[in-house]
mmCIF file of C-alpha atoms and ligand atoms in Angstrom:
data_model
loop_
_atom_site.group_PDB
_atom_site.id
_atom_site.type_symbol
_atom_site.label_atom_id
_atom_site.label_comp_id
_atom_site.label_asym_id
_atom_site.label_seq_id
_atom_site.Cartn_x
_atom_site.Cartn_y
_atom_site.Cartn_z
ATOM 1 C CA UNK A 167 -0.022 -0.388 -0.174
ATOM 2 C CA UNK A 168 1.141 3.335 -0.759
ATOM 3 C CA UNK A 169 1.860 5.859 2.179
ATOM 4 C CA UNK A 170 0.025 8.786 2.802
ATOM 5 C CA UNK A 171 1.443 11.918 2.548
ATOM 6 C CA UNK A 172 1.163 13.791 6.000
ATOM 7 C CA UNK A 173 2.580 17.554 7.468
ATOM 8 C CA UNK A 174 3.953 16.103 9.802
ATOM 9 C CA UNK A 175 6.295 13.452 7.781
ATOM 10 C CA UNK A 176 6.706 16.625 5.548
ATOM 11 C CA UNK A 177 8.588 18.578 8.832
ATOM 12 C CA UNK A 178 10.691 15.606 9.457
ATOM 13 C CA UNK A 179 11.907 14.771 6.297
ATOM 14 C CA UNK A 180 13.013 18.493 5.828
ATOM 15 C CA UNK A 181 14.406 17.946 9.123
ATOM 16 C CA UNK A 182 16.215 14.832 8.574
ATOM 17 C CA UNK A 183 17.429 16.390 4.918
ATOM 18 C CA UNK A 184 19.278 19.091 6.829
ATOM 19 C CA UNK A 185 20.272 17.643 10.487
ATOM 20 C CA UNK A 186 20.629 13.990 9.298
ATOM 21 C CA UNK A 187 19.156 10.883 10.233
ATOM 22 C CA UNK A 188 17.303 10.570 13.562
ATOM 23 C CA UNK A 189 16.735 7.763 15.978
ATOM 24 C CA UNK A 190 13.976 5.830 16.076
ATOM 25 C CA UNK A 191 12.924 7.153 19.738
ATOM 26 C CA UNK A 192 13.178 10.691 18.567
ATOM 27 C CA UNK A 193 11.050 10.258 15.225
ATOM 28 C CA UNK A 194 8.521 8.540 17.260
ATOM 29 C CA UNK A 195 8.104 10.378 20.203
ATOM 30 C CA UNK A 196 7.638 13.433 17.320
ATOM 31 C CA UNK A 197 5.152 10.723 15.578
ATOM 32 C CA UNK A 198 2.639 10.095 18.424
ATOM 33 C CA UNK A 199 3.547 13.778 20.850
ATOM 34 C CA UNK A 200 4.003 16.553 18.607
ATOM 35 C CA UNK A 201 2.177 18.879 20.016
ATOM 36 C CA UNK A 202 0.332 19.774 17.008
ATOM 37 C CA UNK A 203 0.709 17.312 14.361
ATOM 38 C CA UNK A 204 1.083 13.803 16.678
ATOM 39 C CA UNK A 205 -1.445 11.512 17.172
ATOM 40 C CA UNK A 206 -2.604 12.189 20.652
ATOM 41 C CA UNK A 207 -1.945 15.567 20.486
ATOM 42 C CA UNK A 208 -5.314 14.893 17.933
ATOM 43 C CA UNK A 209 -6.408 14.122 21.484
ATOM 44 C CA UNK A 210 -7.706 11.186 19.313
ATOM 45 C CA UNK A 211 -11.290 9.076 21.123
ATOM 46 C CA UNK A 212 -9.929 6.071 22.278
ATOM 47 C CA UNK A 213 -12.049 2.916 19.560
ATOM 48 C CA UNK A 214 -12.976 5.630 17.182
ATOM 49 C CA UNK A 215 -11.938 4.643 13.755
ATOM 50 C CA UNK A 216 -8.902 6.894 13.248
ATOM 51 C CA UNK A 217 -7.869 6.138 17.402
ATOM 52 C CA UNK A 218 -6.365 3.816 18.963
ATOM 53 C CA UNK A 219 -8.032 0.122 19.454
ATOM 54 C CA UNK A 220 -10.779 0.197 22.952
ATOM 55 C CA UNK A 221 -8.530 0.236 26.090
ATOM 56 C CA UNK A 222 -9.672 -1.706 29.273
ATOM 57 C CA UNK A 223 -10.139 2.970 29.659
ATOM 58 C CA UNK A 224 -13.531 2.107 28.149
ATOM 59 C CA UNK A 225 -15.102 -0.041 31.066
ATOM 60 C CA UNK A 226 -16.958 1.089 33.513
ATOM 61 C CA UNK A 227 -15.974 -2.334 35.217
ATOM 62 C CA UNK A 228 -12.550 -1.694 35.006
ATOM 63 C CA UNK A 229 -12.982 1.768 36.714
ATOM 64 C CA UNK A 230 -14.706 0.031 39.429
ATOM 65 C CA UNK A 231 -11.896 -2.249 40.086
ATOM 66 C CA UNK A 232 -9.068 0.466 40.377
ATOM 67 C CA UNK A 233 -11.404 2.061 42.769
ATOM 68 C CA UNK A 234 -11.744 -0.838 45.178
ATOM 69 C CA UNK A 235 -7.609 -0.925 44.264
ATOM 70 C CA UNK A 236 -7.262 2.561 45.671
ATOM 71 C CA UNK A 237 -9.870 1.817 48.778
ATOM 72 C CA UNK A 238 -8.065 -0.971 49.657
ATOM 73 C CA UNK A 239 -4.903 0.590 49.589
ATOM 74 C CA UNK A 240 -6.079 3.422 51.688
ATOM 75 C CA UNK A 241 -7.556 1.057 54.700
ATOM 76 C CA UNK A 242 -4.369 -0.965 54.273
ATOM 77 C CA UNK A 243 -2.160 2.343 55.126
ATOM 78 C CA UNK A 244 -4.516 3.921 57.297
ATOM 79 C CA UNK A 245 -4.949 7.435 55.566
ATOM 80 C CA UNK A 246 -5.979 9.172 52.532
ATOM 81 C CA UNK A 247 -3.979 8.703 49.869
ATOM 82 C CA UNK A 248 -3.836 11.502 46.866
ATOM 83 C CA UNK A 249 -4.569 9.754 43.333
ATOM 84 C CA UNK A 250 -2.523 9.786 40.200
ATOM 85 C CA UNK A 251 -3.150 8.616 36.985
ATOM 86 C CA UNK A 252 -0.513 8.606 34.583
ATOM 87 C CA UNK A 253 -1.639 8.143 30.692
ATOM 88 C CA UNK A 254 -5.305 10.009 31.194
ATOM 89 C CA UNK A 255 -6.065 9.652 27.515
ATOM 90 C CA UNK A 256 -9.321 11.028 27.190
ATOM 91 C CA UNK A 257 -9.874 10.798 30.607
ATOM 92 C CA UNK A 258 -12.935 7.963 30.443
ATOM 93 C CA UNK A 259 -11.369 6.433 32.832
ATOM 94 C CA UNK A 260 -10.468 9.024 35.356
ATOM 95 C CA UNK A 261 -14.434 9.906 35.880
ATOM 96 C CA UNK A 262 -15.573 7.031 36.155
ATOM 97 C CA UNK A 263 -13.268 5.797 38.854
ATOM 98 C CA UNK A 264 -14.050 9.383 40.795
ATOM 99 C CA UNK A 265 -17.721 8.085 40.702
ATOM 100 C CA UNK A 266 -17.292 4.399 42.397
ATOM 101 C CA UNK A 267 -15.205 5.683 44.980
ATOM 102 C CA UNK A 268 -16.570 6.216 48.292
ATOM 103 C CA UNK A 269 -15.082 9.613 49.163
ATOM 104 C CA UNK A 270 -13.859 12.353 47.399
ATOM 105 C CA UNK A 271 -10.175 12.867 46.245
ATOM 106 C CA UNK A 272 -7.224 14.976 45.278
ATOM 107 C CA UNK A 273 -7.667 12.553 41.633
ATOM 108 C CA UNK A 274 -4.430 14.685 38.960
ATOM 109 C CA UNK A 275 -3.893 13.580 35.436
ATOM 110 C CA UNK A 276 -0.626 13.594 34.254
ATOM 111 C CA UNK A 277 -0.690 13.973 30.079
ATOM 112 C CA UNK A 278 2.131 14.951 27.715
ATOM 113 C CA UNK A 279 -0.569 15.337 25.355
ATOM 114 C CA UNK A 280 -2.016 19.143 25.337
ATOM 115 C CA UNK A 281 -4.941 17.683 23.207
ATOM 116 C CA UNK A 282 -5.641 14.916 25.924
ATOM 117 C CA UNK A 283 -5.139 17.105 28.709
ATOM 118 C CA UNK A 284 -8.161 19.513 27.301
ATOM 119 C CA UNK A 285 -10.151 16.413 27.397
ATOM 120 C CA UNK A 286 -9.340 15.457 30.434
ATOM 121 C CA UNK A 287 -10.172 19.135 32.047
ATOM 122 C CA UNK A 288 -14.068 19.237 29.771
ATOM 123 C CA UNK A 289 -14.277 16.189 31.433
ATOM 124 C CA UNK A 290 -13.882 17.604 35.118
ATOM 125 C CA UNK A 291 -10.634 16.145 35.758
ATOM 126 C CA UNK A 292 -7.282 18.160 37.317
ATOM 127 C CA UNK A 293 -4.497 17.511 33.978
ATOM 128 C CA UNK A 294 -0.817 18.453 34.320
ATOM 129 C CA UNK A 295 1.763 18.393 32.198
ATOM 130 C CA UNK A 296 4.545 17.753 34.643
ATOM 131 C CA UNK A 297 4.974 15.168 37.289
ATOM 132 C CA UNK A 298 7.954 17.591 38.857
ATOM 133 C CA UNK A 299 5.602 20.103 39.938
ATOM 134 C CA UNK A 300 3.945 17.839 43.012
ATOM 135 C CA UNK A 301 5.615 17.416 46.204
ATOM 136 C CA UNK A 302 6.122 14.012 47.387
ATOM 137 C CA UNK A 303 3.178 12.760 49.874
ATOM 138 C CA UNK A 304 0.783 9.919 50.057
ATOM 139 C CA UNK A 305 0.051 8.347 46.590
ATOM 140 C CA UNK A 306 -1.641 6.399 44.623
ATOM 141 C CA UNK A 307 -0.336 5.546 40.983
ATOM 142 C CA UNK A 308 -1.685 3.848 38.123
ATOM 143 C CA UNK A 309 -1.557 4.026 34.302
ATOM 144 C CA UNK A 310 -3.423 1.754 32.032
ATOM 145 C CA UNK A 311 -1.432 1.142 28.638
ATOM 146 C CA UNK A 312 0.943 4.203 29.033
ATOM 147 C CA UNK A 313 4.334 2.271 29.548
ATOM 148 C CA UNK A 314 3.524 0.581 25.829
ATOM 149 C CA UNK A 315 3.561 3.826 24.344
ATOM 150 C CA UNK A 316 6.726 5.302 25.657
ATOM 151 C CA UNK A 317 9.414 5.764 22.533
ATOM 152 C CA UNK A 318 11.494 3.021 22.191
ATOM 153 C CA UNK A 319 14.870 3.060 20.258
ATOM 154 C CA UNK A 320 15.400 0.696 17.958
ATOM 155 C CA UNK A 321 18.637 -1.732 17.693
ATOM 156 C CA UNK A 322 20.270 -4.693 15.716
ATOM 157 C CA UNK A 323 21.835 -7.419 16.759
ATOM 158 C CA UNK A 324 25.709 -8.193 15.195
ATOM 159 C CA UNK A 325 26.126 -11.218 17.376
ATOM 160 C CA UNK A 326 29.208 -11.053 19.635
ATOM 161 C CA UNK A 327 29.669 -7.418 18.171
ATOM 162 C CA UNK A 328 28.424 -4.700 19.480
ATOM 163 C CA UNK A 329 24.500 -3.908 18.113
ATOM 164 C CA UNK A 330 24.148 -0.980 16.037
ATOM 165 C CA UNK A 331 20.846 1.148 16.617
ATOM 166 C CA UNK A 332 18.430 1.686 13.111
ATOM 167 C CA UNK A 333 17.993 5.338 12.239
ATOM 168 C CA UNK A 334 15.304 6.930 10.676
ATOM 169 C CA UNK A 335 16.656 8.431 7.416
ATOM 170 C CA UNK A 336 15.300 8.691 3.776
ATOM 171 C CA UNK A 337 15.888 6.838 0.613
ATOM 172 C CA UNK A 338 17.331 7.963 -2.946
ATOM 173 C CA UNK A 339 13.288 8.916 -3.065
ATOM 174 C CA UNK A 340 13.388 10.509 -0.996
ATOM 175 C CA UNK A 341 11.346 8.307 1.625
ATOM 176 C CA UNK A 342 11.619 7.445 5.049
ATOM 177 C CA UNK A 343 14.078 4.279 5.500
ATOM 178 C CA UNK A 344 15.969 2.738 8.851
ATOM 179 C CA UNK A 345 19.347 2.477 8.108
ATOM 180 C CA UNK A 346 21.505 0.604 11.099
ATOM 181 C CA UNK A 347 24.637 2.785 12.154
ATOM 182 C CA UNK A 348 26.563 2.757 15.284
ATOM 183 C CA UNK A 349 24.973 3.252 18.911
ATOM 184 C CA UNK A 350 23.149 7.015 19.526
ATOM 185 C CA UNK A 351 23.660 5.956 23.678
ATOM 186 C CA UNK A 352 25.649 3.866 25.281
ATOM 187 C CA UNK A 353 22.264 3.239 27.607
ATOM 188 C CA UNK A 354 21.331 0.996 25.553
ATOM 189 C CA UNK A 355 23.780 -1.684 25.779
ATOM 190 C CA UNK A 356 23.983 -0.841 29.700
ATOM 191 C CA UNK A 357 19.558 -2.057 29.235
ATOM 192 C CA UNK A 358 20.989 -5.067 27.475
ATOM 193 C CA UNK A 359 23.723 -6.205 29.633
ATOM 194 C CA UNK A 360 21.071 -5.315 33.070
ATOM 195 C CA UNK A 361 18.730 -7.637 31.304
ATOM 196 C CA UNK A 362 21.242 -10.030 30.656
ATOM 197 C CA UNK A 363 19.987 -10.150 26.832
ATOM 198 C CA UNK A 364 22.260 -11.208 23.924
ATOM 199 C CA UNK A 365 20.692 -10.262 20.591
ATOM 200 C CA UNK A 366 21.264 -12.701 17.862
ATOM 201 C CA UNK A 367 23.147 -11.296 14.649
ATOM 202 C CA UNK A 368 20.120 -9.374 13.016
ATOM 203 C CA UNK A 369 17.654 -9.261 15.848
ATOM 204 C CA UNK A 370 16.190 -6.594 15.627
ATOM 205 C CA UNK A 371 14.823 -5.273 19.208
ATOM 206 C CA UNK A 372 13.314 -1.903 21.249
ATOM 207 C CA UNK A 373 14.101 -0.219 24.105
ATOM 208 C CA UNK A 374 12.881 1.773 25.971
ATOM 209 C CA UNK A 375 15.118 4.624 27.495
ATOM 210 C CA UNK A 376 11.827 6.763 29.209
ATOM 211 C CA UNK A 377 11.845 4.114 31.493
ATOM 212 C CA UNK A 378 14.218 5.265 33.955
ATOM 213 C CA UNK A 379 13.303 8.800 34.241
ATOM 214 C CA UNK A 380 9.775 8.364 33.926
ATOM 215 C CA UNK A 381 10.099 6.015 37.334
ATOM 216 C CA UNK A 382 12.710 8.276 39.397
ATOM 217 C CA UNK A 383 10.203 11.013 38.695
ATOM 218 C CA UNK A 384 7.424 8.554 40.132
ATOM 219 C CA UNK A 385 9.452 7.414 43.181
ATOM 220 C CA UNK A 386 10.065 11.088 44.247
ATOM 221 C CA UNK A 387 6.059 11.957 44.589
ATOM 222 C CA UNK A 388 4.982 8.986 45.554
ATOM 223 C CA UNK A 389 6.113 8.589 49.733
ATOM 224 C CA UNK A 390 4.061 6.484 50.766
ATOM 225 C CA UNK A 391 2.208 5.201 48.043
ATOM 226 C CA UNK A 392 1.035 2.216 45.614
ATOM 227 C CA UNK A 393 2.087 2.288 41.820
ATOM 228 C CA UNK A 394 0.390 0.090 39.521
ATOM 229 C CA UNK A 395 0.882 -0.324 36.145
ATOM 230 C CA UNK A 396 -1.466 -2.193 33.105
ATOM 231 C CA UNK A 397 -0.131 -3.205 30.242
ATOM 232 C CA UNK A 398 1.840 -5.624 27.715
ATOM 233 C CA UNK A 399 4.699 -7.317 27.952
ATOM 234 C CA UNK A 400 7.253 -9.774 29.202
ATOM 235 C CA UNK A 401 10.123 -10.611 30.733
ATOM 236 C CA UNK A 402 13.410 -9.587 28.777
ATOM 237 C CA UNK A 403 14.317 -13.420 28.234
ATOM 238 C CA UNK A 404 11.113 -13.605 26.160
ATOM 239 C CA UNK A 405 10.812 -10.287 25.232
ATOM 240 C CA UNK A 406 14.094 -10.201 23.620
ATOM 241 C CA UNK A 407 13.992 -14.110 22.371
ATOM 242 C CA UNK A 408 13.801 -15.326 19.101
ATOM 243 C CA UNK A 409 10.339 -15.662 18.968
ATOM 244 C CA UNK A 410 10.071 -11.881 18.450
ATOM 245 C CA UNK A 411 13.275 -11.409 15.856
ATOM 246 C CA UNK A 412 11.896 -8.537 14.677
ATOM 247 C CA UNK A 413 10.760 -6.593 17.642
ATOM 248 C CA UNK A 414 7.286 -5.832 19.092
ATOM 249 C CA UNK A 415 7.044 -2.867 17.013
ATOM 250 C CA UNK A 416 3.247 -2.389 16.273
ATOM 251 C CA UNK A 417 1.477 1.062 13.935
ATOM 252 C CA UNK A 418 -1.715 0.471 13.982
ATOM 253 C CA UNK A 419 -3.848 3.024 11.313
ATOM 254 C CA UNK A 420 -7.456 3.336 11.050
ATOM 255 C CA UNK A 421 -7.712 0.337 13.948
ATOM 256 C CA UNK A 422 -5.521 -2.134 11.071
ATOM 257 C CA UNK A 423 -2.200 -2.865 11.545
ATOM 258 C CA UNK A 424 -0.196 -0.742 9.467
ATOM 259 C CA UNK A 425 2.968 -2.932 9.015
ATOM 260 C CA UNK A 426 5.038 0.004 7.887
ATOM 261 C CA UNK A 427 5.819 2.459 10.713
ATOM 262 C CA UNK A 428 6.236 5.855 8.223
ATOM 263 C CA UNK A 429 2.710 4.947 6.630
ATOM 264 C CA UNK A 430 0.492 7.580 7.828
ATOM 265 C CA UNK A 431 3.344 9.711 9.829
ATOM 266 C CA UNK A 432 1.325 11.476 12.972
ATOM 267 C CA UNK A 433 -1.439 9.858 12.207
ATOM 268 C CA UNK A 434 -1.434 6.039 13.125
ATOM 269 C CA UNK A 435 -0.380 4.517 16.566
ATOM 270 C CA UNK A 436 2.662 2.966 17.648
ATOM 271 C CA UNK A 437 3.523 1.085 20.634
ATOM 272 C CA UNK A 438 5.841 -1.805 22.104
ATOM 273 C CA UNK A 439 5.845 -4.716 23.904
ATOM 274 C CA UNK A 440 7.053 -3.583 27.760
ATOM 275 C CA UNK A 441 10.222 -4.973 29.473
ATOM 276 C CA UNK A 442 8.639 -5.963 32.143
ATOM 277 C CA UNK A 443 13.003 -6.876 33.213
ATOM 278 C CA UNK A 444 13.571 -3.267 33.005
ATOM 279 C CA UNK A 445 10.937 -2.092 34.825
ATOM 280 C CA UNK A 446 11.201 -4.271 38.098
ATOM 281 C CA UNK A 447 14.848 -3.733 37.976
ATOM 282 C CA UNK A 448 14.630 0.103 37.830
ATOM 283 C CA UNK A 449 11.413 0.426 40.343
ATOM 284 C CA UNK A 450 14.206 -1.387 42.239
ATOM 285 C CA UNK A 451 17.159 1.196 41.829
ATOM 286 C CA UNK A 452 14.008 3.873 42.681
ATOM 287 C CA UNK A 453 13.342 2.470 46.370
ATOM 288 C CA UNK A 454 10.151 1.154 44.785
ATOM 289 C CA UNK A 455 9.295 -2.979 46.424
ATOM 290 C CA UNK A 456 8.088 -4.593 43.777
ATOM 291 C CA UNK A 457 5.260 -7.846 43.851
ATOM 292 C CA UNK A 458 4.978 -10.347 40.769
ATOM 293 C CA UNK A 459 3.309 -9.848 38.059
ATOM 294 C CA UNK A 460 -0.295 -11.021 37.888
ATOM 295 C CA UNK A 461 -2.362 -11.212 34.712
ATOM 296 C CA UNK A 462 -4.806 -8.868 34.620
ATOM 297 C CA UNK A 463 -8.449 -11.263 34.512
ATOM 298 C CA UNK A 464 -6.553 -12.830 38.007
ATOM 299 C CA UNK A 465 -5.809 -9.019 39.384
ATOM 300 C CA UNK A 466 -9.631 -8.269 38.144
ATOM 301 C CA UNK A 467 -11.013 -11.182 40.096
ATOM 302 C CA UNK A 468 -9.477 -10.441 43.341
ATOM 303 C CA UNK A 469 -10.474 -7.160 43.622
ATOM 304 C CA UNK A 470 -14.334 -7.845 43.015
ATOM 305 C CA UNK A 471 -15.145 -7.619 39.534
ATOM 306 C CA UNK A 472 -17.048 -10.348 39.487
ATOM 307 C CA UNK A 473 -19.776 -8.124 41.988
ATOM 308 C CA UNK A 474 -19.444 -5.325 39.316
ATOM 309 C CA UNK A 475 -22.860 -3.364 38.906
ATOM 310 C CA UNK A 476 -23.167 -0.249 36.117
ATOM 311 C CA UNK A 477 -25.027 2.706 36.406
ATOM 312 C CA UNK A 478 -27.299 1.161 33.862
ATOM 313 C CA UNK A 479 -29.193 -1.456 35.799
ATOM 314 C CA UNK A 480 -28.881 -3.490 32.890
ATOM 315 C CA UNK A 481 -27.035 -6.811 34.584
ATOM 316 C CA UNK A 482 -26.616 -8.514 30.992
ATOM 317 C CA UNK A 483 -24.005 -5.399 29.557
ATOM 318 C CA UNK A 484 -22.569 -5.146 33.112
ATOM 319 C CA UNK A 485 -21.732 -9.265 32.596
ATOM 320 C CA UNK A 486 -20.314 -8.285 28.869
ATOM 321 C CA UNK A 487 -18.048 -6.174 30.296
ATOM 322 C CA UNK A 488 -16.593 -8.463 33.239
ATOM 323 C CA UNK A 489 -16.440 -10.839 30.505
ATOM 324 C CA UNK A 490 -14.484 -8.374 28.147
ATOM 325 C CA UNK A 491 -12.183 -7.865 30.907
ATOM 326 C CA UNK A 492 -10.912 -11.094 31.944
ATOM 327 C CA UNK A 493 -11.673 -13.156 29.479
ATOM 328 C CA UNK A 494 -8.494 -15.888 29.686
ATOM 329 C CA UNK A 495 -8.229 -15.820 25.656
ATOM 330 C CA UNK A 496 -8.267 -11.815 25.133
ATOM 331 C CA UNK A 497 -7.820 -8.812 27.650
ATOM 332 C CA UNK A 498 -7.401 -10.824 30.705
ATOM 333 C CA UNK A 499 -4.498 -12.287 29.174
ATOM 334 C CA UNK A 500 -3.115 -9.920 27.544
ATOM 335 C CA UNK A 501 -3.110 -7.973 29.344
ATOM 336 C CA UNK A 502 -0.193 -8.332 33.568
ATOM 337 C CA UNK A 503 -0.686 -5.938 36.383
ATOM 338 C CA UNK A 504 2.818 -4.802 37.882
ATOM 339 C CA UNK A 505 2.675 -3.134 41.416
ATOM 340 C CA UNK A 506 4.646 -1.569 43.169
ATOM 341 C CA UNK A 507 5.267 -0.369 46.997
ATOM 342 C CA UNK A 508 7.312 2.259 48.756
ATOM 343 C CA UNK A 509 9.228 -0.027 51.491
ATOM 344 C CA UNK A 510 7.327 -1.645 54.327
ATOM 345 C CA UNK A 511 3.666 -1.183 53.381
ATOM 346 C CA UNK A 512 0.757 -4.080 53.114
ATOM 347 C CA UNK A 513 0.738 -6.031 50.180
ATOM 348 C CA UNK A 514 -0.199 -4.204 47.484
ATOM 349 C CA UNK A 515 -4.038 -4.339 46.213
ATOM 350 C CA UNK A 516 -5.481 -7.223 43.928
ATOM 351 C CA UNK A 517 -2.733 -9.645 44.920
ATOM 352 C CA UNK A 518 -5.307 -11.515 47.106
ATOM 353 C CA UNK A 519 -8.870 -12.003 46.857
ATOM 354 C CA UNK A 520 -10.010 -8.972 48.882
ATOM 355 C CA UNK A 521 -13.487 -8.784 50.911
HETATM 356 C C1 LIG B 79 -2.373 4.406 24.567
HETATM 357 S S1 LIG B 79 -2.193 6.030 25.609
HETATM 358 C C2 LIG B 79 -3.709 4.890 26.841
HETATM 359 C C3 LIG B 79 -4.733 6.087 27.575
HETATM 360 C C4 LIG B 79 -5.897 5.718 28.934
HETATM 361 N N1 LIG B 79 -4.975 5.322 29.590
HETATM 362 C C5 LIG B 79 -6.376 4.224 28.499
HETATM 363 O O1 LIG B 79 -5.857 3.154 28.459
HETATM 364 O O2 LIG B 79 -7.407 4.696 27.527
HETATM 365 C C6 LIG B 79 -0.948 6.787 26.163
HETATM 366 C C7 LIG B 79 -1.110 7.658 26.937
HETATM 367 O O3 LIG B 79 -0.101 7.691 27.729
HETATM 368 C C8 LIG B 79 0.057 9.127 27.911
HETATM 369 N N2 LIG B 79 1.305 9.353 27.952
HETATM 370 C C9 LIG B 79 2.742 8.886 27.174
HETATM 371 N N3 LIG B 79 3.591 9.822 27.465
HETATM 372 C C10 LIG B 79 3.338 9.831 29.086
HETATM 373 C C11 LIG B 79 4.110 10.063 29.903
HETATM 374 N N4 LIG B 79 5.788 10.321 29.875
HETATM 375 N N5 LIG B 79 4.043 10.314 31.360
HETATM 376 C C12 LIG B 79 2.497 10.084 31.677
HETATM 377 N N6 LIG B 79 1.474 9.814 30.100
HETATM 378 C C13 LIG B 79 1.911 9.796 28.933
HETATM 379 C C14 LIG B 79 -0.271 9.103 26.394
HETATM 380 O O4 LIG B 79 -0.758 10.740 25.839
HETATM 381 C C15 LIG B 79 -1.534 8.994 26.388
HETATM 382 O O5 LIG B 79 -2.975 9.115 27.263
#
């Protein structure tokens, strides 16, 4: 299929012509988060034809379970928590969680996209751009499908030699292409060796260096508290195995697999599986205690999602939501829940059935 020419694509091509090839990380950061022309800058409605796929955030039953997790955490600690939602999307999830909470809370949404922050504000949420403006305090942080939307570098294994990095360049027709060149930063090999991974010759892998600054900032503001990420990914030994020889970068245009990250730059979603090993290592470095990941289905069941009653009184549609979120061959196993806590806190919410 022919690529679609976009304003952002043309702007990035002009930049490459004058400044040379860019890392895939810089390309993806612009493609998703350029403040005027990035995919998320247009604040697409989740699940709309030109937006990202439906996520858990669409389902009230998911908000009900997250509210139960917050209530559990507050009971375990014995005092109220500020809530910080990372990557609030259109604000639908935040609005629903507030509905299901028993008491009023300070509820903040952190999002880099101005368009999405505007939508979150329209739903009455307090949206912020910068986590560093927050003072440390008792906090419950969570993010649904945020880590998979962070920009990634792409590297290619070279056997026993140092991997090369794939840069975004232009071919002789002036079209985007990827070119291997020496690494832009040694942090990429440090991550692979920290993960105890060696890429096979020609094997492509995505590496997210944004994890560290994000988790460090979270570590600074959560004092004490819990951090929960719901996302897809795997341990490094699986993620970087030959099963994913071409990496896990995926691209969607109008809810269809695009198979080409340059198909419609700024109008297509880009995502890569999360390296759980790196998330856990960094979380521990930051000072969190980490809990074993659990499947979304187990976590939601432990939180009591089976008792969910929605606002419409339509028991059948309530049950359908619960089924979609917990189905073993669907979202229930596609997503995992990663939970961290500050030192000495009781076990995180949803690891055991709550009463
Ligand atoms: C795939 S969307 C998920 C949105 C929403 N959580 C949901 O489940 O529908 C990714 C979200 O993460 C946000 N995001 C990206 N980088 C972020 C960062 N460093 N901190 C917080 N949010 C971020 C995006 O703007 C977007 O709202």
